[in-house]
Every structure is written in C-alpha cells, then in structure tokens.
Coordinates of C-alpha atoms and ligand atoms in Angstrom, one line a residue:
M434 CA 5.6 17.4 253.0
M435 CA 8.9 17.7 254.4
N436 CA 10.0 16.6 257.8
D437 CA 12.9 18.6 258.4
A438 CA 11.3 21.8 257.1
A439 CA 10.5 24.9 259.1
V440 CA 8.5 27.7 257.9
V441 CA 8.3 31.3 259.2
I442 CA 5.6 33.5 258.1
L443 CA 6.6 36.8 258.3
A444 CA 3.2 39.3 259.6
A445 CA 4.6 41.2 262.4
G446 CA 3.9 45.0 259.6
Q447 CA 0.8 46.9 260.1
G448 CA 0.5 47.5 256.3
T449 CA 0.3 51.8 256.0
R450 CA -0.1 51.4 252.8
M451 CA -3.6 49.4 253.3
K452 CA -4.8 52.8 255.6
S453 CA -6.6 50.6 257.7
K454 CA -7.3 50.1 261.6
M455 CA -6.9 46.3 260.9
A456 CA -3.5 44.9 260.2
K457 CA -3.2 43.7 256.6
V458 CA -2.7 40.2 257.3
L459 CA -6.3 40.1 258.6
H460 CA -7.8 41.4 255.2
R461 CA -9.5 39.1 253.1
A462 CA -9.3 37.4 249.6
G463 CA -11.2 35.2 248.0
G464 CA -13.0 33.6 251.6
K465 CA -9.6 34.3 253.8
S466 CA -7.9 35.9 255.5
L467 CA -4.0 36.4 253.6
I468 CA -2.6 34.8 256.9
E469 CA -5.0 31.8 256.4
H470 CA -3.4 31.9 252.8
A471 CA 0.2 31.9 253.4
I472 CA -0.5 29.5 256.5
S473 CA -2.3 27.2 254.2
A474 CA 0.4 27.5 251.8
S475 CA 2.9 26.8 254.5
L476 CA 1.6 22.9 255.4
A477 CA 2.4 22.0 252.3
V478 CA 5.7 22.1 253.6
A479 CA 6.4 21.6 256.5
P480 CA 4.2 19.6 259.3
K481 CA 2.2 22.2 261.9
D482 CA 5.0 21.9 264.5
R483 CA 7.4 23.9 262.7
V484 CA 5.4 26.4 260.9
F485 CA 6.0 30.0 262.9
V486 CA 4.1 33.6 262.5
V487 CA 5.7 36.4 263.5
V488 CA 3.3 38.4 264.8
G489 CA 3.4 42.0 265.9
H490 CA 0.1 44.5 264.9
Q491 CA -2.6 43.7 266.4
A492 CA -0.6 40.7 267.7
E493 CA -3.5 38.9 269.5
A494 CA -6.0 39.0 266.1
V495 CA -3.2 37.5 264.3
A496 CA -2.3 34.4 266.5
A497 CA -5.9 34.0 267.3
V498 CA -5.9 32.8 263.3
A499 CA -2.8 30.9 263.7
S500 CA -3.7 28.9 266.9
E501 CA -7.3 28.4 265.2
A502 CA -4.7 26.7 262.4
G503 CA -2.6 24.8 264.4
V504 CA 0.6 26.5 264.1
G505 CA 2.7 28.3 266.5
V506 CA 3.9 32.3 267.2
F507 CA 6.6 34.5 268.3
E508 CA 6.0 38.1 268.7
Q509 CA 8.1 41.2 267.2
K510 CA 7.9 43.7 268.9
Q511 CA 9.2 46.7 267.2
Q512 CA 8.9 46.5 263.1
L513 CA 12.7 47.2 262.0
G514 CA 12.3 45.1 259.8
T515 CA 12.1 41.4 257.9
G516 CA 15.7 39.8 258.6
H517 CA 14.7 41.4 262.3
A518 CA 11.9 39.6 262.4
V519 CA 12.7 36.5 262.0
M520 CA 15.6 36.8 264.3
C521 CA 12.7 37.9 267.2
G522 CA 12.3 33.4 266.2
E523 CA 15.9 32.8 267.2
R524 CA 15.7 30.6 270.4
L525 CA 12.4 28.5 268.7
L526 CA 14.3 27.8 265.3
S527 CA 18.0 27.7 265.7
S528 CA 17.8 24.7 267.3
L529 CA 15.9 23.5 264.6
G530 CA 18.4 21.8 262.1
G531 CA 17.2 20.9 258.3
I532 CA 15.7 23.8 256.2
L533 CA 14.1 26.9 257.0
L534 CA 12.0 28.6 254.7
V535 CA 10.9 32.2 255.1
V536 CA 7.2 33.4 253.7
N537 CA 5.6 36.7 253.2
G538 CA 2.7 36.8 254.8
D539 CA 0.5 39.3 252.1
C540 CA 1.0 36.7 249.2
P541 CA -2.6 34.8 249.2
L542 CA -1.8 33.6 245.5
V543 CA 1.1 31.6 246.3
R544 CA 0.6 28.2 245.2
P545 CA 2.2 25.4 247.7
E546 CA 4.1 23.3 244.0
T547 CA 5.9 26.8 244.1
L548 CA 7.2 26.9 247.4
Q549 CA 8.0 22.8 246.8
K550 CA 9.9 23.5 243.5
L551 CA 11.4 26.1 245.9
V552 CA 13.0 23.3 247.8
E553 CA 13.7 20.6 245.3
L554 CA 15.8 23.4 243.6
Y555 CA 17.8 24.5 247.1
R556 CA 18.4 20.9 247.2
A557 CA 19.1 20.0 244.1
T558 CA 21.6 23.0 243.2
G559 CA 23.3 22.4 247.0
S560 CA 22.5 25.8 248.0
K561 CA 22.5 27.4 251.7
A562 CA 20.1 29.9 249.7
A563 CA 17.9 30.3 247.6
M564 CA 14.5 32.6 246.3
V565 CA 11.6 33.1 244.3
T566 CA 11.6 35.5 241.6
T567 CA 9.4 36.8 238.7
D568 CA 9.9 39.1 235.8
L569 CA 7.8 42.2 236.0
P570 CA 6.7 44.5 233.6
D571 CA 6.6 47.6 236.7
P572 CA 9.2 46.2 239.1
T573 CA 8.7 50.0 241.1
G574 CA 9.3 49.0 244.9
Y575 CA 10.2 45.5 245.1
G576 CA 13.6 44.0 246.0
R577 CA 15.6 43.4 242.3
I578 CA 17.4 40.4 241.7
V579 CA 21.6 41.1 240.5
R580 CA 22.5 38.5 238.9
M581 CA 27.0 37.3 238.3
T582 CA 27.7 36.3 234.8
G583 CA 27.6 32.9 235.0
G584 CA 23.7 32.9 236.2
D585 CA 23.8 32.5 240.1
V586 CA 22.1 35.3 242.1
A587 CA 25.0 38.6 243.3
A588 CA 22.6 40.2 245.7
I589 CA 18.7 41.7 246.3
V590 CA 19.1 45.1 246.6
E591 CA 15.7 46.9 247.3
H592 CA 14.0 49.3 245.6
K593 CA 14.8 51.9 247.9
A594 CA 18.9 51.7 248.2
A595 CA 19.3 50.0 244.0
T596 CA 21.2 52.6 241.7
P597 CA 19.4 54.3 238.6
E598 CA 21.3 50.9 236.6
Q599 CA 19.4 48.6 238.9
H600 CA 16.1 50.2 239.0
T601 CA 15.7 48.8 235.8
I602 CA 16.1 45.3 235.9
R603 CA 12.9 43.7 236.1
E604 CA 13.8 40.0 237.9
I605 CA 12.4 41.1 241.5
N606 CA 12.4 38.9 244.7
A607 CA 9.0 37.4 245.6
G608 CA 9.5 37.4 249.1
F609 CA 9.4 33.2 249.6
Y610 CA 12.9 32.3 250.6
C611 CA 14.6 29.2 251.8
F612 CA 17.7 28.8 253.6
D613 CA 20.7 25.8 255.4
A614 CA 19.4 26.7 259.1
E615 CA 22.3 25.9 260.0
A616 CA 23.7 28.6 257.9
F617 CA 21.1 31.3 258.4
W618 CA 21.3 30.9 262.8
K619 CA 25.7 30.9 261.9
H620 CA 24.9 33.9 259.7
V621 CA 22.2 35.8 260.7
H622 CA 23.4 38.9 263.1
E623 CA 26.0 39.8 260.5
I624 CA 22.8 42.3 259.1
R625 CA 23.2 45.5 259.2
T626 CA 20.7 48.6 259.2
D627 CA 23.0 50.9 257.2
N628 CA 20.7 50.9 254.7
P629 CA 17.8 54.1 253.7
A630 CA 15.5 52.6 255.8
G631 CA 17.8 51.6 258.7
E632 CA 15.8 48.2 258.3
Y633 CA 17.5 44.4 259.2
Y634 CA 16.5 43.2 255.8
L635 CA 15.9 39.9 255.8
T636 CA 17.4 39.9 252.0
D637 CA 21.1 40.8 252.8
M638 CA 21.6 37.3 254.0
I639 CA 21.6 37.0 250.7
G640 CA 25.3 38.3 250.3
I641 CA 26.3 37.3 254.0
L642 CA 26.1 33.6 252.7
L643 CA 27.4 34.7 249.0
G644 CA 30.4 36.4 251.6
A645 CA 30.9 33.1 253.3
G646 CA 31.5 31.1 250.1
H647 CA 28.0 29.9 250.1
R648 CA 25.9 29.0 246.8
V649 CA 22.6 30.6 246.2
T650 CA 19.7 30.5 243.5
A651 CA 16.5 31.0 242.4
L652 CA 13.8 30.3 241.4
K653 CA 12.6 32.0 238.8
V654 CA 8.4 31.6 238.4
E655 CA 7.1 32.1 234.8
D656 CA 3.2 33.2 236.3
S657 CA 4.3 36.5 237.9
T658 CA -0.2 36.9 238.9
E659 CA 1.1 34.4 241.7
L660 CA 3.8 36.3 243.3
L661 CA 1.4 39.3 243.7
G662 CA 2.3 41.3 246.8
I663 CA -0.7 43.1 248.5
N664 CA 0.3 46.3 250.3
N665 CA -2.9 48.5 249.5
K666 CA -6.7 47.9 248.6
V667 CA -5.8 47.4 245.1
E668 CA -3.7 44.9 245.2
L669 CA -6.0 43.2 247.5
A670 CA -9.5 43.6 245.1
E671 CA -7.3 42.3 242.2
A672 CA -6.2 39.3 244.5
D673 CA -9.5 38.1 245.8
R674 CA -10.7 38.8 241.8
M675 CA -7.5 36.1 240.3
L676 CA -8.2 33.4 243.8
R677 CA -12.3 33.9 242.7
E678 CA -11.3 33.3 239.0
R679 CA -9.3 30.2 240.2
K680 CA -12.3 28.8 241.8
V681 CA -14.3 28.4 239.6
R682 CA -12.3 27.7 237.3
E683 CA -11.7 24.2 239.1
L684 CA -15.7 23.7 239.8
M685 CA -16.6 23.9 236.2
L686 CA -13.1 21.3 235.5
G687 CA -14.9 19.2 238.3
G688 CA -17.7 19.4 236.2
V689 CA -20.2 22.6 237.6
T690 CA -22.2 24.7 235.1
I691 CA -21.2 28.4 235.8
I692 CA -23.5 30.6 233.5
R693 CA -21.4 34.3 233.8
P694 CA -18.3 32.5 235.7
E695 CA -16.8 36.1 235.9
T696 CA -20.3 37.5 238.2
V697 CA -20.1 34.9 240.6
T698 CA -18.0 34.8 244.0
I699 CA -17.7 31.9 245.9
D700 CA -15.6 31.0 248.6
M701 CA -12.1 29.4 248.6
G702 CA -13.6 26.4 251.0
V703 CA -16.5 25.4 249.0
T704 CA -17.7 22.2 247.7
V705 CA -20.1 22.0 244.4
G706 CA -21.0 18.6 242.9
M707 CA -21.1 17.6 239.7
D708 CA -24.0 18.9 236.9
T709 CA -24.8 22.1 239.4
V710 CA -26.1 24.6 237.9
I711 CA -25.0 27.9 238.9
E712 CA -26.9 30.9 237.7
P713 CA -25.4 34.5 237.5
F714 CA -24.4 37.0 240.0
V715 CA -24.7 34.1 242.5
Q716 CA -22.7 34.1 245.7
I717 CA -21.1 31.2 248.4
T718 CA -19.8 31.4 250.6
G719 CA -17.8 29.9 254.4
E720 CA -17.4 26.4 254.0
S721 CA -20.9 25.1 252.2
A722 CA -21.2 22.5 250.5
I723 CA -23.2 22.0 247.5
G724 CA -24.5 18.8 246.2
E725 CA -25.3 17.0 242.3
G726 CA -27.3 18.4 239.7
C727 CA -29.1 20.9 241.8
R728 CA -29.3 24.7 240.3
I729 CA -28.6 27.7 242.3
G730 CA -30.9 30.1 241.1
A731 CA -29.1 33.8 240.1
S732 CA -28.1 36.3 242.2
S733 CA -28.8 33.7 245.5
I734 CA -26.6 34.7 248.2
I735 CA -25.8 30.9 250.4
D736 CA -23.8 31.0 252.9
N737 CA -21.8 28.4 255.5
C738 CA -25.0 25.5 254.3
V739 CA -25.4 22.2 253.1
I740 CA -27.1 21.5 250.6
G741 CA -28.4 17.8 249.4
D742 CA -28.4 16.4 245.5
G743 CA -31.1 17.9 243.2
A744 CA -32.6 21.0 245.1
E745 CA -33.5 23.9 243.3
I746 CA -33.1 27.1 244.7
H747 CA -35.0 29.3 242.4
P748 CA -33.0 33.0 242.0
F749 CA -33.0 35.6 244.9
C750 CA -33.0 33.6 247.9
V751 CA -30.9 34.3 250.9
L752 CA -29.6 31.0 252.4
S753 CA -27.3 31.2 255.9
G754 CA -26.3 28.4 258.4
S755 CA -29.2 26.1 257.1
Q756 CA -29.2 22.5 255.7
F757 CA -31.1 21.7 252.7
D758 CA -32.0 17.9 251.6
A759 CA -32.0 16.5 249.1
S760 CA -34.4 17.7 245.8
T761 CA -36.1 20.7 248.3
H762 CA -37.3 23.3 246.3
I763 CA -37.0 27.2 247.7
G764 CA -37.9 30.7 246.9
P765 CA -37.8 32.4 244.9
F766 CA -37.1 34.5 247.8
A767 CA -37.1 32.7 250.4
R768 CA -34.4 33.4 253.6
V769 CA -33.8 30.5 255.9
R770 CA -31.2 31.3 258.7
M771 CA -30.0 30.1 261.6
G772 CA -29.8 25.8 261.3
A773 CA -32.8 25.7 260.0
H774 CA -33.3 22.0 258.8
L775 CA -35.0 21.3 255.2
H776 CA -36.0 18.0 254.7
E777 CA -35.8 16.1 251.9
G778 CA -38.4 17.2 248.9
S779 CA -40.1 19.9 250.7
H780 CA -40.9 22.8 248.9
V781 CA -40.1 26.1 250.5
G782 CA -41.8 29.0 248.6
N783 CA -42.0 33.2 248.0
F784 CA -41.7 35.7 250.4
V785 CA -41.3 32.7 253.4
E786 CA -38.7 32.7 256.1
L787 CA -37.4 30.6 258.1
K788 CA -35.7 30.8 261.1
N789 CA -33.7 27.5 263.3
T790 CA -37.1 25.3 262.1
D791 CA -36.7 21.6 261.3
F792 CA -38.9 21.6 258.0
G793 CA -40.7 17.6 257.5
A794 CA -40.2 15.9 254.3
G795 CA -42.3 16.6 251.5
S796 CA -44.3 19.6 253.4
K797 CA -44.5 22.9 252.1
S798 CA -44.9 26.7 252.9
M799 CA -45.8 28.2 249.4
H800 CA -45.9 32.0 250.0
L801 CA -45.4 34.7 252.4
A802 CA -44.6 32.9 256.2
Y803 CA -42.9 33.5 258.8
L804 CA -42.1 30.4 260.7
G805 CA -39.0 30.6 263.8
D806 CA -38.1 28.1 266.1
S807 CA -40.6 25.5 264.5
T808 CA -40.6 21.2 264.1
I809 CA -42.9 20.7 261.6
G810 CA -44.2 17.1 260.4
S811 CA -43.5 15.5 256.7
K812 CA -46.3 16.8 254.5
T813 CA -47.7 19.4 256.3
N814 CA -49.1 22.7 254.6
I815 CA -48.6 25.6 255.7
G816 CA -51.0 28.5 254.5
A817 CA -50.3 31.4 252.7
G818 CA -49.6 33.7 255.4
T819 CA -48.9 31.9 258.3
I820 CA -46.6 33.2 261.2
T821 CA -45.6 31.4 263.8
C822 CA -45.4 34.0 266.7
N823 CA -42.1 32.9 268.8
Y824 CA -41.7 35.4 270.6
D825 CA -43.0 37.3 273.5
G826 CA -40.9 40.3 274.0
R827 CA -38.6 38.0 276.5
K828 CA -38.2 34.6 275.6
K829 CA -38.7 32.7 272.0
H830 CA -41.0 29.6 272.1
R831 CA -41.1 27.0 270.2
T832 CA -44.5 25.4 267.5
N833 CA -44.4 21.7 267.2
I834 CA -46.4 20.8 264.3
G835 CA -47.4 16.8 263.0
N836 CA -47.8 15.2 259.9
N837 CA -50.0 15.3 257.6
A838 CA -51.3 18.8 259.1
F839 CA -53.3 21.5 257.3
V840 CA -52.5 25.4 258.3
G841 CA -54.9 27.0 256.8
S842 CA -53.6 30.9 255.2
N843 CA -53.4 33.8 256.8
S844 CA -53.1 32.0 260.7
T845 CA -51.5 33.6 263.7
L846 CA -49.7 30.5 265.8
I847 CA -49.2 31.9 269.2
A848 CA -46.5 29.6 270.7
P849 CA -45.7 27.5 273.0
L850 CA -48.1 25.4 271.1
T851 CA -49.1 21.6 269.7
I852 CA -50.9 21.4 266.5
A853 CA -51.0 17.7 266.2
D854 CA -51.1 15.0 263.2
E855 CA -53.5 15.5 260.4
A856 CA -54.8 18.3 262.4
Y857 CA -56.3 21.1 260.3
V858 CA -56.5 25.1 261.5
A859 CA -59.2 26.6 259.8
A860 CA -57.8 30.1 257.2
G861 CA -57.5 32.9 259.5
S862 CA -57.2 31.7 262.6
T863 CA -55.9 32.5 265.8
I864 CA -54.2 29.7 267.3
T865 CA -53.4 30.0 270.8
Q866 CA -54.2 25.9 272.6
N867 CA -53.1 22.9 270.9
V868 CA -55.1 21.3 268.6
P869 CA -55.2 17.4 268.7
E870 CA -55.2 14.8 266.4
K871 CA -57.0 15.1 263.1
S872 CA -59.2 17.7 264.3
L873 CA -59.8 20.5 262.5
A874 CA -59.1 24.1 264.9
L875 CA -61.6 27.4 264.3
G876 CA -60.3 30.5 265.6
R877 CA -62.0 33.1 264.4
S878 CA -64.8 34.7 264.7
R879 CA -68.0 34.0 262.8
Q880 CA -68.7 35.8 260.1
V881 CA -72.6 37.9 260.2
N882 CA -73.7 39.0 257.5
K883 CA -76.6 41.9 257.5
E884 CA -79.2 42.0 254.4
G885 CA -80.1 45.2 252.4
W886 CA -77.8 46.8 254.9
T887 CA -75.8 49.4 251.9
P888 CA -79.4 51.1 250.2
K889 CA -79.8 52.2 254.3
R890 CA -75.7 53.2 255.0
Ligands
LIG1452 C1 9.6 42.9 250.4 C2 11.0 42.0 250.6 C3 11.6 42.7 248.6 C4 10.4 42.0 248.1 C5 8.7 42.0 248.6 C6 8.1 41.4 248.0 C7 12.9 42.7 252.0 C8 13.5 43.4 253.2 N1 12.3 43.3 250.8 O1 9.5 44.2 250.5 O2 12.4 42.4 248.6 O3 10.5 42.0 246.7 O4 8.5 42.3 250.3 O5 6.2 41.1 248.2 O6 12.6 41.8 252.6 N2 7.5 42.3 258.6 C9 7.8 41.6 259.7 N3 8.3 42.8 260.4 C10 8.5 44.1 259.9 C11 8.5 44.3 258.8 C12 7.5 43.3 257.7 O7 7.4 40.5 259.8 O8 9.8 44.5 260.7 C13 6.5 41.2 257.3 C14 4.9 42.5 256.6 O9 3.9 42.1 258.5 C15 5.0 41.7 255.4 C16 6.5 40.8 255.1 O10 7.1 41.0 255.9 O11 4.1 40.4 255.4 C17 6.7 41.8 254.1 O12 6.9 43.2 254.6 P1 6.7 44.5 253.5 O13 7.2 45.8 254.5 O14 5.4 44.9 252.6 O15 8.4 44.5 252.5 P2 8.5 44.9 251.1 O16 8.5 46.2 251.3 O17 7.6 44.7 250.1
LIG1453 CA1 5.4 43.6 250.4

C-alpha cells in the first residue's frame, strides 16, 4: 500500500447494456458486487481515507456499499463522461498531491498486483501518466492504444472516434490509470467534448499530458482475461465463472479436495480447511468458514455457516446462518437455519429441520422432525416425527429439553415447554405440561382391543 496514493473508482454509469433496473456496479460476480471487487483491489494500493467511489445512478445504494467498506464517495449528478466523473472530485482530491489512480468500476477480475505494478512502472519511468493495456483478439468497443515509433504511448483513441486503420489495433486501454496528481489537476480542464459521443473522455488526458511535454507509459498485461470489463450479462456470467475458478484453484492449492471442481459454486469470502472433501454441485456462499477434514456432500447449499473440523454434511442439505461444531453429522436432506448451533458430535438426519435451535453435544435427531426455537441438552434422543409446536398463531415460544432425555417417535411438544434431564416422553404423545426430571410422560389415550370384532362387522 502507498500512503501518497489516492484512488477514484468510476461507478456512476447506469450500464444500459445490462438491461437492468439495477446500476451496473451492483451486479454480482463471484459472490461480491462489481463495486466491492473494485474497492478491494483499490485498498491494496491506497489507504481507506484516500479511496473514493464516484456515484451517480442509484447513488444511495452504491454509496451504501462504499461506506460499508469504509471508503469515501462523491457524486456525479449527470454522466458526462469518464473525465467529467473524475473532475467531480476536484474539491476533495486536488489538494491531496502524490499519485492519483483511476479505476473502472466494472472490471472485477483485476488483480491488486496489477495495480501495484502499474504504480511501480509509473515511478520507475518518471512518467506523469501510466495505464494498463492488453492485446485482445476482438478489441471492438475498447479504446485503442496508439504507440509512437520507439514504443511510448501517443494517444488513446476511443472506438467511436477511431479511424478504420486505428480499428485494426488490438492493444486496448483497460481502464486503469496512474497520474501525477499535480499534473492531472493542472490540466484536467483542457479536456474537450469534441468527439462523437460529446463526452469528457478521461482518455484525452494522455494526449494532453504528452502535449505538455510529459512522459506517458503503459503496462501491457499478458493475461487479458484479468481485464474483462463487464458491459452485459454474458460478460457478467463469464466474470463470475472465472472468479469462481480462481477461488476453487486457490482452495485446492491450499489442500482442499474438490471433486469435479467445475460444478461447485464457492464465494470469494469462504474459507475451507485442509483435507476437507467437497463433492460435486456444492454451493458455499457468503462468509462461510469450513474446518479441516470435513466432507461436504453433493448438491448441498451452505450459506454463512461455520462448520467445525471433521464435520460430515451428507448430500442435499440446505444450511444457512448456523454453526456446526466439530464431528457433527448432518443430512442427507436436512435443513438448518437462523442461528441454529449444533454442538460437538451431534447428529441430525434426513428430513430434519432445525431453526434457531441449540442442539447439545452428542444428541441425535435422525429422521423427520421439526425442532424450532428450542434448547436441547447433550446426549438426548429425539425420535422420528417429533414436532416442536413453537408458534401459537401470534407468538413464538421456546421448548427446553434437558440432557440424556428421550423423546419418543411422533411426539408433539407444545411450547412453551420444559422437559427436564433424563425424562422420557412416550411415543405418540402430545405434551402440553412440563415433564420433571427422570419421569415418563404419556400424553396419549390408552389402546382398547375389542376381541372378535372383525366377524361381527
Ligand atoms: C472506457 C474507456 C475505454 C476503455 C474501457 C475499458 C473512456 C472514455 N473510455 O470505455 O478507453 O477501453 O473503458 O473497459 O474512459 N462512468 C462514470 N461516469 C460517466 C461515464 C462512465 O462514472 O459519466 C463509469 C461507468 O460507471 C463505468 C466506467 O466509468 O464503471 C467506464 O464507463 P463505460 O461507459 O463502461 O466506458 P467504456 O465505454 O467501456
Ligand atoms: Ca466498460
């Protein structure tokens, strides 16, 4: 990070080609919005209080993401071009000095190292401006890099303004710039709108600084995929795929086994420990943290969960916002949500739903149950078909079950309710009153056998 660097992230445009009601930079790839990607790359080169997002379309929503990340914003009320967008920050930025980086907000794949290299090149060459470029097989739509004999940059010509001969240039401007702040603010008002779009092009600064006798250089990047700019939803899906490919690669190099990695969907914010095995078609999203030596079964969906070492999630589980301690076994076909906490070694089997429930160490609920708003102690067994009736139509109530208790199959537990330690509930009971320690509760009518009834029927 460089303390004399300031960054402006261009994010005021609507992104017409996205054909969406939502501003372009709020669309997501790899589990983060485009603007969040731009902010995290920027924070690798400049301190928080020197990073600014230019907002315009859906300014409030974009500004909310910026302030969540702790960076500044300024507004561009009318989108008069990328040059104009930076000019809108003049009052905030022109006194900062040092270097001014400008980053397109719609390029989520750029690596922080590329921005660092851009600054290094800028400094090493004594330039007043430097930009990132790359060769593209199809450069349509991008600004083209025109080079002088000798190799230095002569100009950036926008696609719309380029001559047929310039259209054949494959080296393009990626939308990442480093300027000498003093020179930039001295000359920025020389940008004119005499181009086919009638806009203030930031790219005109290159010609302007060259005209003032300064040196301009370019960092040409080999891997052009990193510089993909998102203008439509096809490119958005492409960026999403590439970011997730990067993520699974990073996890596999860190010791995670991923079976058929091309089928899994893992967000950037997820961590997974060594020797964990991830089966095909798994989705792990949000800030989920998975321990070492776990198994995540095929097609399970895990959002914002913490999973301890050695846990086994069997196939087809849907888990969100919950914690699973070491050596827990879940599923197949389990649903756990809203702040549930499963303590060490507990088992939850097929077709069991837990909501906001604390499930004690070594306890089991192996089949077909709903356990909501409950606190269940350790080594307790919950029989198949058990339901906590937590909702009376107006309010939610809690069910408390102690340690070493046994709830027989098909029991209906009407909350608020306490079943104390070592108590038994007979199968098929409807329980409405608290059950004391070490007692048996029977909440069902007695069976009557009518002998010889069938022939008389
Ligand atoms: C821009 C560059 C082009 C480059 C390409 C790389 C200019 C004039 N052209 O073109 O040389 O090859 O990026 O992807 O800069 N924005 C604002 N305010 C505005 C206009 C745009 O904030 O008034 C923001 C957009 O929200 C977007 C970024 O600037 O995040 C780039 O704008 P976009 O319209 O996508 O520029 P390109 O035509 O792609
Ligand atoms: Ca663009």
